[in-house]
PDB file of C-alpha atoms in Angstrom:
ATOM      1  CA  MET A   1     -26.542 -10.413  -7.625  1.00  0.00           C
ATOM      2  CA  ASN A   2     -27.079 -13.777  -5.886  1.00  0.00           C
ATOM      3  CA  ASN A   3     -27.144 -17.143  -7.142  1.00  0.00           C
ATOM      4  CA  HIS A   4     -28.252 -19.366  -4.174  1.00  0.00           C
ATOM      5  CA  GLN A   5     -28.351 -22.793  -5.902  1.00  0.00           C
ATOM      6  CA  LYS A   6     -24.774 -22.526  -6.729  1.00  0.00           C
ATOM      7  CA  GLN A   7     -24.160 -20.268  -3.519  1.00  0.00           C
ATOM      8  CA  GLN A   8     -22.046 -17.655  -5.917  1.00  0.00           C
ATOM      9  CA  THR A   9     -22.442 -13.985  -5.461  1.00  0.00           C
ATOM     10  CA  LEU A  10     -21.237 -11.223  -8.004  1.00  0.00           C
ATOM     11  CA  ARG A  11     -20.497  -8.114  -6.146  1.00  0.00           C
ATOM     12  CA  ILE A  12     -20.426  -4.690  -8.265  1.00  0.00           C
ATOM     13  CA  ILE A  13     -19.082  -1.660  -6.777  1.00  0.00           C
ATOM     14  CA  GLN A  14     -19.179   1.609  -8.551  1.00  0.00           C
ATOM     15  CA  VAL A  15     -16.556   4.038  -7.383  1.00  0.00           C
ATOM     16  CA  TYR A  16     -15.630   8.000  -8.098  1.00  0.00           C
ATOM     17  CA  ALA A  17     -12.157   8.860  -6.477  1.00  0.00           C
ATOM     18  CA  PRO A  18     -11.269  11.986  -5.513  1.00  0.00           C
ATOM     19  CA  THR A  19      -8.833  13.820  -7.755  1.00  0.00           C
ATOM     20  CA  SER A  20      -5.183  14.984  -7.407  1.00  0.00           C
ATOM     21  CA  ALA A  21      -6.168  18.180  -5.816  1.00  0.00           C
ATOM     22  CA  ALA A  22      -8.098  16.855  -2.879  1.00  0.00           C
ATOM     23  CA  ASP A  23      -6.320  16.669   0.128  1.00  0.00           C
ATOM     24  CA  ASP A  24      -4.587  13.798   1.936  1.00  0.00           C
ATOM     25  CA  GLU A  25      -7.791  13.036   4.488  1.00  0.00           C
ATOM     26  CA  GLU A  26     -10.246  12.973   1.423  1.00  0.00           C
ATOM     27  CA  ILE A  27      -8.261  10.358  -0.246  1.00  0.00           C
ATOM     28  CA  GLU A  28      -7.159   8.496   2.687  1.00  0.00           C
ATOM     29  CA  ARG A  29     -11.197   7.949   3.442  1.00  0.00           C
ATOM     30  CA  PHE A  30     -11.850   7.276   0.070  1.00  0.00           C
ATOM     31  CA  TYR A  31      -9.509   4.108   0.256  1.00  0.00           C
ATOM     32  CA  ASP A  32     -10.703   3.267   3.715  1.00  0.00           C
ATOM     33  CA  ASN A  33     -14.106   3.010   2.535  1.00  0.00           C
ATOM     34  CA  LEU A  34     -13.181   0.920  -0.809  1.00  0.00           C
ATOM     35  CA  GLU A  35     -11.625  -1.385   1.665  1.00  0.00           C
ATOM     36  CA  GLU A  36     -14.528  -1.809   3.605  1.00  0.00           C
ATOM     37  CA  GLU A  37     -16.466  -2.963   0.691  1.00  0.00           C
ATOM     38  CA  ILE A  38     -13.601  -5.129  -0.853  1.00  0.00           C
ATOM     39  CA  ASN A  39     -13.675  -7.018   2.575  1.00  0.00           C
ATOM     40  CA  LYS A  40     -17.021  -7.826   2.284  1.00  0.00           C
ATOM     41  CA  ARG A  41     -17.293 -11.637   1.244  1.00  0.00           C
ATOM     42  CA  SER A  42     -18.256 -12.402  -2.644  1.00  0.00           C
ATOM     43  CA  THR A  43     -17.584 -15.067  -5.142  1.00  0.00           C
ATOM     44  CA  TYR A  44     -17.093 -12.408  -8.054  1.00  0.00           C
ATOM     45  CA  LEU A  45     -15.925  -8.842  -7.095  1.00  0.00           C
ATOM     46  CA  VAL A  46     -15.807  -6.031  -9.707  1.00  0.00           C
ATOM     47  CA  ILE A  47     -15.092  -2.595  -8.955  1.00  0.00           C
ATOM     48  CA  MET A  48     -15.412   0.243 -11.526  1.00  0.00           C
ATOM     49  CA  GLY A  49     -15.352   3.751 -12.294  1.00  0.00           C
ATOM     50  CA  ASP A  50     -13.356   7.073 -12.292  1.00  0.00           C
ATOM     51  CA  PHE A  51     -10.125   6.407 -10.090  1.00  0.00           C
ATOM     52  CA  ASN A  52      -8.488   9.861 -11.168  1.00  0.00           C
ATOM     53  CA  ALA A  53      -5.132   7.712 -11.387  1.00  0.00           C
ATOM     54  CA  LYS A  54      -3.044   6.496 -14.258  1.00  0.00           C
ATOM     55  CA  VAL A  55      -1.824   2.928 -13.369  1.00  0.00           C
ATOM     56  CA  GLY A  56      -0.256   2.684 -16.631  1.00  0.00           C
ATOM     57  CA  HIS A  57       1.303  -0.833 -17.588  1.00  0.00           C
ATOM     58  CA  ARG A  58       3.166  -3.756 -15.454  1.00  0.00           C
ATOM     59  CA  GLN A  59       6.251  -2.369 -13.529  1.00  0.00           C
ATOM     60  CA  ASP A  60       8.701  -5.020 -11.957  1.00  0.00           C
ATOM     61  CA  ASP A  61       7.151  -7.800  -9.535  1.00  0.00           C
ATOM     62  CA  GLN A  62       3.552  -6.518 -10.365  1.00  0.00           C
ATOM     63  CA  ILE A  63       0.937  -9.620 -11.117  1.00  0.00           C
ATOM     64  CA  PHE A  64      -2.236  -7.808 -11.204  1.00  0.00           C
ATOM     65  CA  ILE A  65      -1.464  -5.160 -13.711  1.00  0.00           C
ATOM     66  CA  GLY A  66      -1.484  -6.433 -17.337  1.00  0.00           C
ATOM     67  CA  HIS A  67       1.397  -4.973 -20.337  1.00  0.00           C
ATOM     68  CA  PHE A  68      -0.920  -3.029 -21.808  1.00  0.00           C
ATOM     69  CA  GLY A  69      -1.387   0.562 -20.382  1.00  0.00           C
ATOM     70  CA  GLY A  70      -0.203   4.073 -20.730  1.00  0.00           C
ATOM     71  CA  ASP A  71       2.062   6.226 -18.314  1.00  0.00           C
ATOM     72  CA  HIS A  72       1.557   5.980 -14.419  1.00  0.00           C
ATOM     73  CA  ASN A  73       1.272   9.087 -12.188  1.00  0.00           C
ATOM     74  CA  GLU A  74       1.662   9.186  -8.540  1.00  0.00           C
ATOM     75  CA  GLN A  75      -1.858   8.531  -7.772  1.00  0.00           C
ATOM     76  CA  GLY A  76      -1.577   5.598 -10.002  1.00  0.00           C
ATOM     77  CA  LYS A  77       0.923   4.202  -7.752  1.00  0.00           C
ATOM     78  CA  ARG A  78      -1.084   4.135  -4.734  1.00  0.00           C
ATOM     79  CA  LEU A  79      -3.793   2.627  -6.648  1.00  0.00           C
ATOM     80  CA  ALA A  80      -1.550  -0.203  -8.239  1.00  0.00           C
ATOM     81  CA  THR A  81      -0.635  -0.735  -4.462  1.00  0.00           C
ATOM     82  CA  MET A  82      -3.882  -1.473  -3.444  1.00  0.00           C
ATOM     83  CA  ALA A  83      -4.535  -3.847  -6.211  1.00  0.00           C
ATOM     84  CA  GLU A  84      -1.391  -5.698  -5.750  1.00  0.00           C
ATOM     85  CA  SER A  85      -2.078  -5.875  -1.936  1.00  0.00           C
ATOM     86  CA  ARG A  86      -5.760  -7.222  -2.470  1.00  0.00           C
ATOM     87  CA  ARG A  87      -5.121  -9.243  -5.465  1.00  0.00           C
ATOM     88  CA  LEU A  88      -7.193  -7.357  -7.605  1.00  0.00           C
ATOM     89  CA  PHE A  89      -6.768  -7.520 -11.626  1.00  0.00           C
ATOM     90  CA  VAL A  90      -6.691  -4.145 -13.844  1.00  0.00           C
ATOM     91  CA  ALA A  91      -8.901  -5.841 -16.391  1.00  0.00           C
ATOM     92  CA  ASN A  92      -8.282  -2.815 -19.060  1.00  0.00           C
ATOM     93  CA  THR A  93      -4.702  -3.408 -18.771  1.00  0.00           C
ATOM     94  CA  PHE A  94      -4.623  -6.859 -20.237  1.00  0.00           C
ATOM     95  CA  PHE A  95      -6.216  -6.496 -23.075  1.00  0.00           C
ATOM     96  CA  GLN A  96      -4.403  -4.912 -26.158  1.00  0.00           C
ATOM     97  CA  LYS A  97      -5.661  -1.847 -27.680  1.00  0.00           C
ATOM     98  CA  ARG A  98      -4.767   1.171 -29.884  1.00  0.00           C
ATOM     99  CA  ALA A  99      -3.870   4.430 -27.982  1.00  0.00           C
ATOM    100  CA  GLY A 100      -6.899   5.781 -29.186  1.00  0.00           C
ATOM    101  CA  GLN A 101      -9.363   3.052 -27.882  1.00  0.00           C
ATOM    102  CA  ARG A 102      -7.422   3.462 -24.443  1.00  0.00           C
ATOM    103  CA  TRP A 103      -8.209   6.840 -23.383  1.00  0.00           C
ATOM    104  CA  THR A 104     -11.094   7.354 -21.177  1.00  0.00           C
ATOM    105  CA  TRP A 105     -11.146  11.200 -20.231  1.00  0.00           C
ATOM    106  CA  ILE A 106     -10.169  14.121 -22.605  1.00  0.00           C
ATOM    107  CA  SER A 107      -9.540  17.743 -21.092  1.00  0.00           C
ATOM    108  CA  LEU A 108     -11.970  20.952 -22.079  1.00  0.00           C
ATOM    109  CA  ASN A 109      -9.468  22.139 -24.695  1.00  0.00           C
ATOM    110  CA  GLY A 110      -9.290  18.526 -26.168  1.00  0.00           C
ATOM    111  CA  GLU A 111      -5.290  18.513 -25.845  1.00  0.00           C
ATOM    112  CA  THR A 112      -5.027  16.098 -22.917  1.00  0.00           C
ATOM    113  CA  LYS A 113      -6.226  12.294 -23.245  1.00  0.00           C
ATOM    114  CA  ASN A 114      -5.965  10.016 -20.163  1.00  0.00           C
ATOM    115  CA  GLU A 115      -6.944   6.417 -19.436  1.00  0.00           C
ATOM    116  CA  ILE A 116      -8.374   7.059 -15.626  1.00  0.00           C
ATOM    117  CA  ASP A 117     -11.387   4.908 -15.804  1.00  0.00           C
ATOM    118  CA  PHE A 118     -10.906   0.991 -14.978  1.00  0.00           C
ATOM    119  CA  ILE A 119     -12.169  -2.030 -14.235  1.00  0.00           C
ATOM    120  CA  PHE A 120     -11.082  -4.030 -11.366  1.00  0.00           C
ATOM    121  CA  THR A 121     -11.640  -7.786 -10.758  1.00  0.00           C
ATOM    122  CA  ASN A 122     -10.805 -10.530  -8.283  1.00  0.00           C
ATOM    123  CA  ARG A 123     -11.245 -13.376 -11.167  1.00  0.00           C
ATOM    124  CA  LEU A 124      -9.560 -12.309 -14.156  1.00  0.00           C
ATOM    125  CA  GLN A 125     -10.869 -15.020 -16.200  1.00  0.00           C
ATOM    126  CA  ILE A 126     -14.499 -14.262 -15.970  1.00  0.00           C
ATOM    127  CA  VAL A 127     -13.657 -10.914 -18.272  1.00  0.00           C
ATOM    128  CA  GLN A 128     -13.617 -11.832 -21.821  1.00  0.00           C
ATOM    129  CA  ASP A 129     -12.636  -8.194 -23.164  1.00  0.00           C
ATOM    130  CA  VAL A 130     -12.407  -4.359 -22.014  1.00  0.00           C
ATOM    131  CA  THR A 131     -13.131  -1.536 -24.685  1.00  0.00           C
ATOM    132  CA  VAL A 132     -13.615   2.060 -24.668  1.00  0.00           C
ATOM    133  CA  ILE A 133     -16.762   3.128 -26.397  1.00  0.00           C
ATOM    134  CA  GLY A 134     -16.240   6.253 -28.801  1.00  0.00           C
ATOM    135  CA  ARG A 135     -18.143   8.254 -30.951  1.00  0.00           C
ATOM    136  CA  ALA A 136     -20.806   5.518 -31.419  1.00  0.00           C
ATOM    137  CA  PHE A 137     -22.380   6.681 -27.968  1.00  0.00           C
ATOM    138  CA  SER A 138     -21.542  10.146 -26.899  1.00  0.00           C
ATOM    139  CA  THR A 139     -23.037  11.172 -23.253  1.00  0.00           C
ATOM    140  CA  GLY A 140     -21.908  14.856 -23.480  1.00  0.00           C
ATOM    141  CA  SER A 141     -19.253  14.021 -20.585  1.00  0.00           C
ATOM    142  CA  ASP A 142     -15.674  14.504 -20.939  1.00  0.00           C
ATOM    143  CA  HIS A 143     -15.335  10.740 -20.195  1.00  0.00           C
ATOM    144  CA  ARG A 144     -16.176   7.933 -22.405  1.00  0.00           C
ATOM    145  CA  LEU A 145     -17.977   4.866 -21.512  1.00  0.00           C
ATOM    146  CA  ILE A 146     -16.181   1.747 -20.980  1.00  0.00           C
ATOM    147  CA  HIS A 147     -17.578  -1.763 -21.832  1.00  0.00           C
ATOM    148  CA  ALA A 148     -16.618  -5.081 -20.219  1.00  0.00           C
ATOM    149  CA  ARG A 149     -17.806  -8.692 -21.648  1.00  0.00           C
ATOM    150  CA  ILE A 150     -17.959 -10.487 -18.766  1.00  0.00           C
ATOM    151  CA  VAL A 151     -18.920 -14.423 -19.136  1.00  0.00           C
ATOM    152  CA  LEU A 152     -19.498 -16.527 -16.098  1.00  0.00           C
ATOM    153  CA  ASP A 153     -18.869 -20.111 -17.046  1.00  0.00           C
ATOM    154  CA  SER A 154     -20.381 -22.598 -14.824  1.00  0.00           C
ATOM    155  CA  LYS A 155     -18.316 -25.731 -15.485  1.00  0.00           C
ATOM    156  CA  LEU A 156     -15.185 -23.506 -15.457  1.00  0.00           C
ATOM    157  CA  GLU A 157     -15.852 -21.693 -12.537  1.00  0.00           C
ATOM    158  CA  LYS A 158     -17.120 -25.001 -10.638  1.00  0.00           C
ATOM    159  CA  LYS A 159     -13.214 -26.042 -11.193  1.00  0.00           C
ATOM    160  CA  ALA A 160     -12.000 -22.907 -10.091  1.00  0.00           C
ATOM    161  CA  LEU A 161     -13.742 -22.861  -6.834  1.00  0.00           C
ATOM    162  CA  ALA A 162     -13.050 -26.439  -5.964  1.00  0.00           C
ATOM    163  CA  LEU A 163      -9.371 -25.649  -6.410  1.00  0.00           C
ATOM    164  CA  SER A 164      -9.985 -22.420  -4.437  1.00  0.00           C
ATOM    165  CA  ASN A 165     -11.767 -24.129  -1.554  1.00  0.00           C
ATOM    166  CA  ALA A 166      -9.473 -27.347  -1.308  1.00  0.00           C
ATOM    167  CA  GLY A 167      -8.401 -26.447   1.779  1.00  0.00           C
ATOM    168  CA  GLN A 168      -5.447 -24.203   0.713  1.00  0.00           C
ATOM    169  CA  LYS A 169      -5.393 -20.721   2.573  1.00  0.00           C
ATOM    170  CA  LYS A 170      -3.744 -17.700   1.749  1.00  0.00           C
ATOM    171  CA  MET A 171      -0.198 -17.402   3.202  1.00  0.00           C
ATOM    172  CA  ALA A 172       1.643 -14.015   3.413  1.00  0.00           C
ATOM    173  CA  PHE A 173       5.398 -13.532   4.071  1.00  0.00           C
ATOM    174  CA  ASP A 174       6.345 -12.603   7.675  1.00  0.00           C
ATOM    175  CA  ALA A 175       9.689 -10.573   7.755  1.00  0.00           C
ATOM    176  CA  LYS A 176      10.193 -11.277  11.687  1.00  0.00           C
ATOM    177  CA  VAL A 177       9.255 -14.844  11.372  1.00  0.00           C
ATOM    178  CA  PHE A 178      12.099 -14.975   8.514  1.00  0.00           C
ATOM    179  CA  GLN A 179      14.888 -13.241  10.524  1.00  0.00           C
ATOM    180  CA  GLN A 180      14.107 -15.780  13.542  1.00  0.00           C
ATOM    181  CA  HIS A 181      14.626 -18.528  10.989  1.00  0.00           C
ATOM    182  CA  VAL A 182      17.777 -16.975   9.746  1.00  0.00           C
ATOM    183  CA  ASP A 183      19.160 -16.467  13.205  1.00  0.00           C
ATOM    184  CA  ALA A 184      18.549 -20.057  14.314  1.00  0.00           C
ATOM    185  CA  SER A 185      20.167 -21.515  11.233  1.00  0.00           C
ATOM    186  CA  ASP A 186      23.627 -22.822  10.933  1.00  0.00           C
ATOM    187  CA  TRP A 187      25.497 -20.366   8.105  1.00  0.00           C
ATOM    188  CA  THR A 188      28.868 -22.235   8.852  1.00  0.00           C
ATOM    189  CA  LEU A 189      31.085 -22.354   5.616  1.00  0.00           C
ATOM    190  CA  SER A 190      32.994 -25.073   4.139  1.00  0.00           C
ATOM    191  CA  GLU A 191      35.900 -25.061   1.838  1.00  0.00           C
ATOM    192  CA  ASP A 192      33.922 -26.072  -1.316  1.00  0.00           C
ATOM    193  CA  LEU A 193      32.340 -23.033  -2.665  1.00  0.00           C
ATOM    194  CA  ASP A 194      29.916 -24.950  -4.866  1.00  0.00           C
ATOM    195  CA  ASP A 195      28.791 -26.941  -1.566  1.00  0.00           C
ATOM    196  CA  ASP A 196      28.295 -23.693   0.014  1.00  0.00           C
ATOM    197  CA  TYR A 197      26.255 -22.012  -2.629  1.00  0.00           C
ATOM    198  CA  ASN A 198      23.826 -24.955  -2.721  1.00  0.00           C
ATOM    199  CA  LYS A 199      23.586 -25.032   0.728  1.00  0.00           C
ATOM    200  CA  PHE A 200      22.928 -21.239   1.309  1.00  0.00           C
ATOM    201  CA  VAL A 201      20.470 -21.363  -1.257  1.00  0.00           C
ATOM    202  CA  ASP A 202      18.731 -24.292   0.104  1.00  0.00           C
ATOM    203  CA  GLN A 203      18.600 -22.610   3.824  1.00  0.00           C
ATOM    204  CA  LEU A 204      17.306 -19.322   2.333  1.00  0.00           C
ATOM    205  CA  LYS A 205      14.588 -21.103   0.577  1.00  0.00           C
ATOM    206  CA  HIS A 206      13.811 -23.035   3.745  1.00  0.00           C
ATOM    207  CA  CYS A 207      13.723 -19.985   5.717  1.00  0.00           C
ATOM    208  CA  GLN A 208      11.232 -18.238   3.334  1.00  0.00           C
ATOM    209  CA  GLN A 209       8.888 -21.331   3.266  1.00  0.00           C
ATOM    210  CA  GLN A 210       8.941 -21.463   7.207  1.00  0.00           C
ATOM    211  CA  SER A 211       8.057 -17.763   7.374  1.00  0.00           C
ATOM    212  CA  LYS A 212       4.731 -17.990   5.825  1.00  0.00           C
ATOM    213  CA  VAL A 213       1.901 -17.228   7.830  1.00  0.00           C
ATOM    214  CA  PRO A 214      -1.964 -17.375   7.365  1.00  0.00           C
ATOM    215  CA  TYR A 215      -2.989 -14.242   5.298  1.00  0.00           C
ATOM    216  CA  ASN A 216      -4.913 -11.704   7.119  1.00  0.00           C
ATOM    217  CA  ASN A 217      -6.482  -9.033   5.514  1.00  0.00           C
ATOM    218  CA  HIS A 218      -6.160  -6.397   8.397  1.00  0.00           C
ATOM    219  CA  GLN A 219      -2.530  -7.620   8.516  1.00  0.00           C
ATOM    220  CA  GLN A 220      -1.053  -3.876   7.606  1.00  0.00           C
ATOM    221  CA  LYS A 221      -2.867  -0.855   7.212  1.00  0.00           C
ATOM    222  CA  ARG A 222      -1.925   1.600   4.652  1.00  0.00           C
ATOM    223  CA  ILE A 223      -1.119   4.347   6.998  1.00  0.00           C
ATOM    224  CA  SER A 224       0.215   4.060  10.206  1.00  0.00           C
ATOM    225  CA  SER A 225      -1.358   5.144  13.717  1.00  0.00           C
ATOM    226  CA  LEU A 226       1.209   8.371  13.581  1.00  0.00           C
ATOM    227  CA  ILE A 227      -0.541   9.602  10.542  1.00  0.00           C
ATOM    228  CA  GLN A 228      -4.003   9.320  11.810  1.00  0.00           C
ATOM    229  CA  LYS A 229      -3.090  11.125  14.695  1.00  0.00           C
ATOM    230  CA  LEU A 230      -1.373  13.838  12.767  1.00  0.00           C
ATOM    231  CA  LEU A 231      -4.363  14.317  10.491  1.00  0.00           C
ATOM    232  CA  ASP A 232      -6.705  14.499  13.605  1.00  0.00           C
ATOM    233  CA  GLN A 233      -3.846  17.505  14.726  1.00  0.00           C
ATOM    234  CA  ARG A 234      -4.285  19.159  11.370  1.00  0.00           C
ATOM    235  CA  ARG A 235      -8.080  18.917  11.359  1.00  0.00           C
ATOM    236  CA  GLN A 236      -8.053  20.787  14.738  1.00  0.00           C
ATOM    237  CA  MET A 237      -5.851  23.312  13.779  1.00  0.00           C
ATOM    238  CA  LYS A 238      -7.743  23.883  10.249  1.00  0.00           C
ATOM    239  CA  ARG A 239     -10.846  24.630  12.410  1.00  0.00           C
ATOM    240  CA  ILE A 240      -8.956  27.398  14.481  1.00  0.00           C
ATOM    241  CA  THR A 241      -6.595  28.890  11.592  1.00  0.00           C
ATOM    242  CA  ALA A 242      -5.390  27.599   8.266  1.00  0.00           C
ATOM    243  CA  ASN A 243      -2.611  29.966   7.715  1.00  0.00           C
ATOM    244  CA  ASN A 244       0.099  29.742  10.044  1.00  0.00           C
ATOM    245  CA  ILE A 245       3.894  28.522   9.799  1.00  0.00           C
ATOM    246  CA  GLU A 246       2.914  25.382  12.184  1.00  0.00           C
ATOM    247  CA  TYR A 247      -0.116  24.266   9.997  1.00  0.00           C
ATOM    248  CA  HIS A 248       2.126  24.287   6.775  1.00  0.00           C
ATOM    249  CA  LEU A 249       4.998  22.448   8.541  1.00  0.00           C
ATOM    250  CA  LEU A 250       2.465  19.916   9.870  1.00  0.00           C
ATOM    251  CA  CYS A 251       1.208  19.552   6.315  1.00  0.00           C
ATOM    252  CA  LYS A 252       4.766  19.050   5.152  1.00  0.00           C
ATOM    253  CA  LEU A 253       5.474  16.261   7.826  1.00  0.00           C
ATOM    254  CA  ILE A 254       1.988  14.563   6.796  1.00  0.00           C
ATOM    255  CA  GLN A 255       3.295  14.235   3.010  1.00  0.00           C
ATOM    256  CA  ARG A 256       6.891  12.931   4.076  1.00  0.00           C
ATOM    257  CA  GLN A 257       5.299  10.213   6.275  1.00  0.00           C
ATOM    258  CA  LEU A 258       2.353   9.219   3.900  1.00  0.00           C
ATOM    259  CA  LYS A 259       5.126   8.299   1.146  1.00  0.00           C
ATOM    260  CA  GLU A 260       7.016   6.500   3.857  1.00  0.00           C
ATOM    261  CA  ASP A 261       3.951   4.473   5.056  1.00  0.00           C
ATOM    262  CA  HIS A 262       3.105   4.061   1.281  1.00  0.00           C
ATOM    263  CA  ASP A 263       6.492   2.863   0.258  1.00  0.00           C
ATOM    264  CA  ALA A 264       6.255   0.311   3.329  1.00  0.00           C
ATOM    265  CA  PHE A 265       2.910  -0.881   2.375  1.00  0.00           C
ATOM    266  CA  GLN A 266       4.201  -1.699  -1.204  1.00  0.00           C
ATOM    267  CA  GLN A 267       7.030  -3.735  -0.308  1.00  0.00           C
ATOM    268  CA  GLN A 268       5.093  -5.973   2.159  1.00  0.00           C
ATOM    269  CA  ALA A 269       2.502  -6.207  -0.627  1.00  0.00           C
ATOM    270  CA  LEU A 270       4.912  -7.470  -3.018  1.00  0.00           C
ATOM    271  CA  LEU A 271       6.322  -9.722  -0.359  1.00  0.00           C
ATOM    272  CA  ASP A 272       2.910 -11.156   0.434  1.00  0.00           C
ATOM    273  CA  THR A 273       2.271 -12.008  -3.052  1.00  0.00           C
ATOM    274  CA  ALA A 274       5.663 -13.719  -3.818  1.00  0.00           C
TER     275      ALA A 274
END
């Protein structure tokens, strides 16, 4: 949706994520495709759909996940990392609802209920409410519909846009630059403990401030080039035979390396949003 007079755009992305049973390549392909769409410029961005993941509620230093959510799982951790690194709010988690009004999916036997459908946005202030539509509107699906009330207030948004466009660039923390400033600083101690402490804190803050560089959306990939090569190697092996020791060892190596890459990406994402 475009508003050419005010040069504002509303971009809506509908997704369906692979389930936990999908292989690593399919999951990585989904996130790669999603990030390509996220990179396309727009004033307002809304992403909604079945993510087949449970993000839960806010953990530790998370900013873009609210306090109102249920449990989280491994798929949810990956989704939460994406939200934090791309500065996208998980709107569902910012509105308090009873447990019966949160779940979006139910198992065939009716015993398991999970919240796996979400609405993400780059501007939380436009979302007035997110709620699940229950029995009043039944689709015959194992999913329930989510209703989000979005209000675009031109006056408020004009102020918000003015602030965001005031020449302030997004900055990210660069660990290498930080180490360079730490090495170049004078950390000589005196005999006064209080003075030493104050000097240490001031210098550390100075190093941190000097270590911020212009933010680059492509600054860090979620998976390394090594993983890409391993996935390509496994794909070639799969075409020949998928039932040998070498193939299964490669699968284990990929799983371990994916976890390491994911953890490294999550740590960098937290530093970038600090």
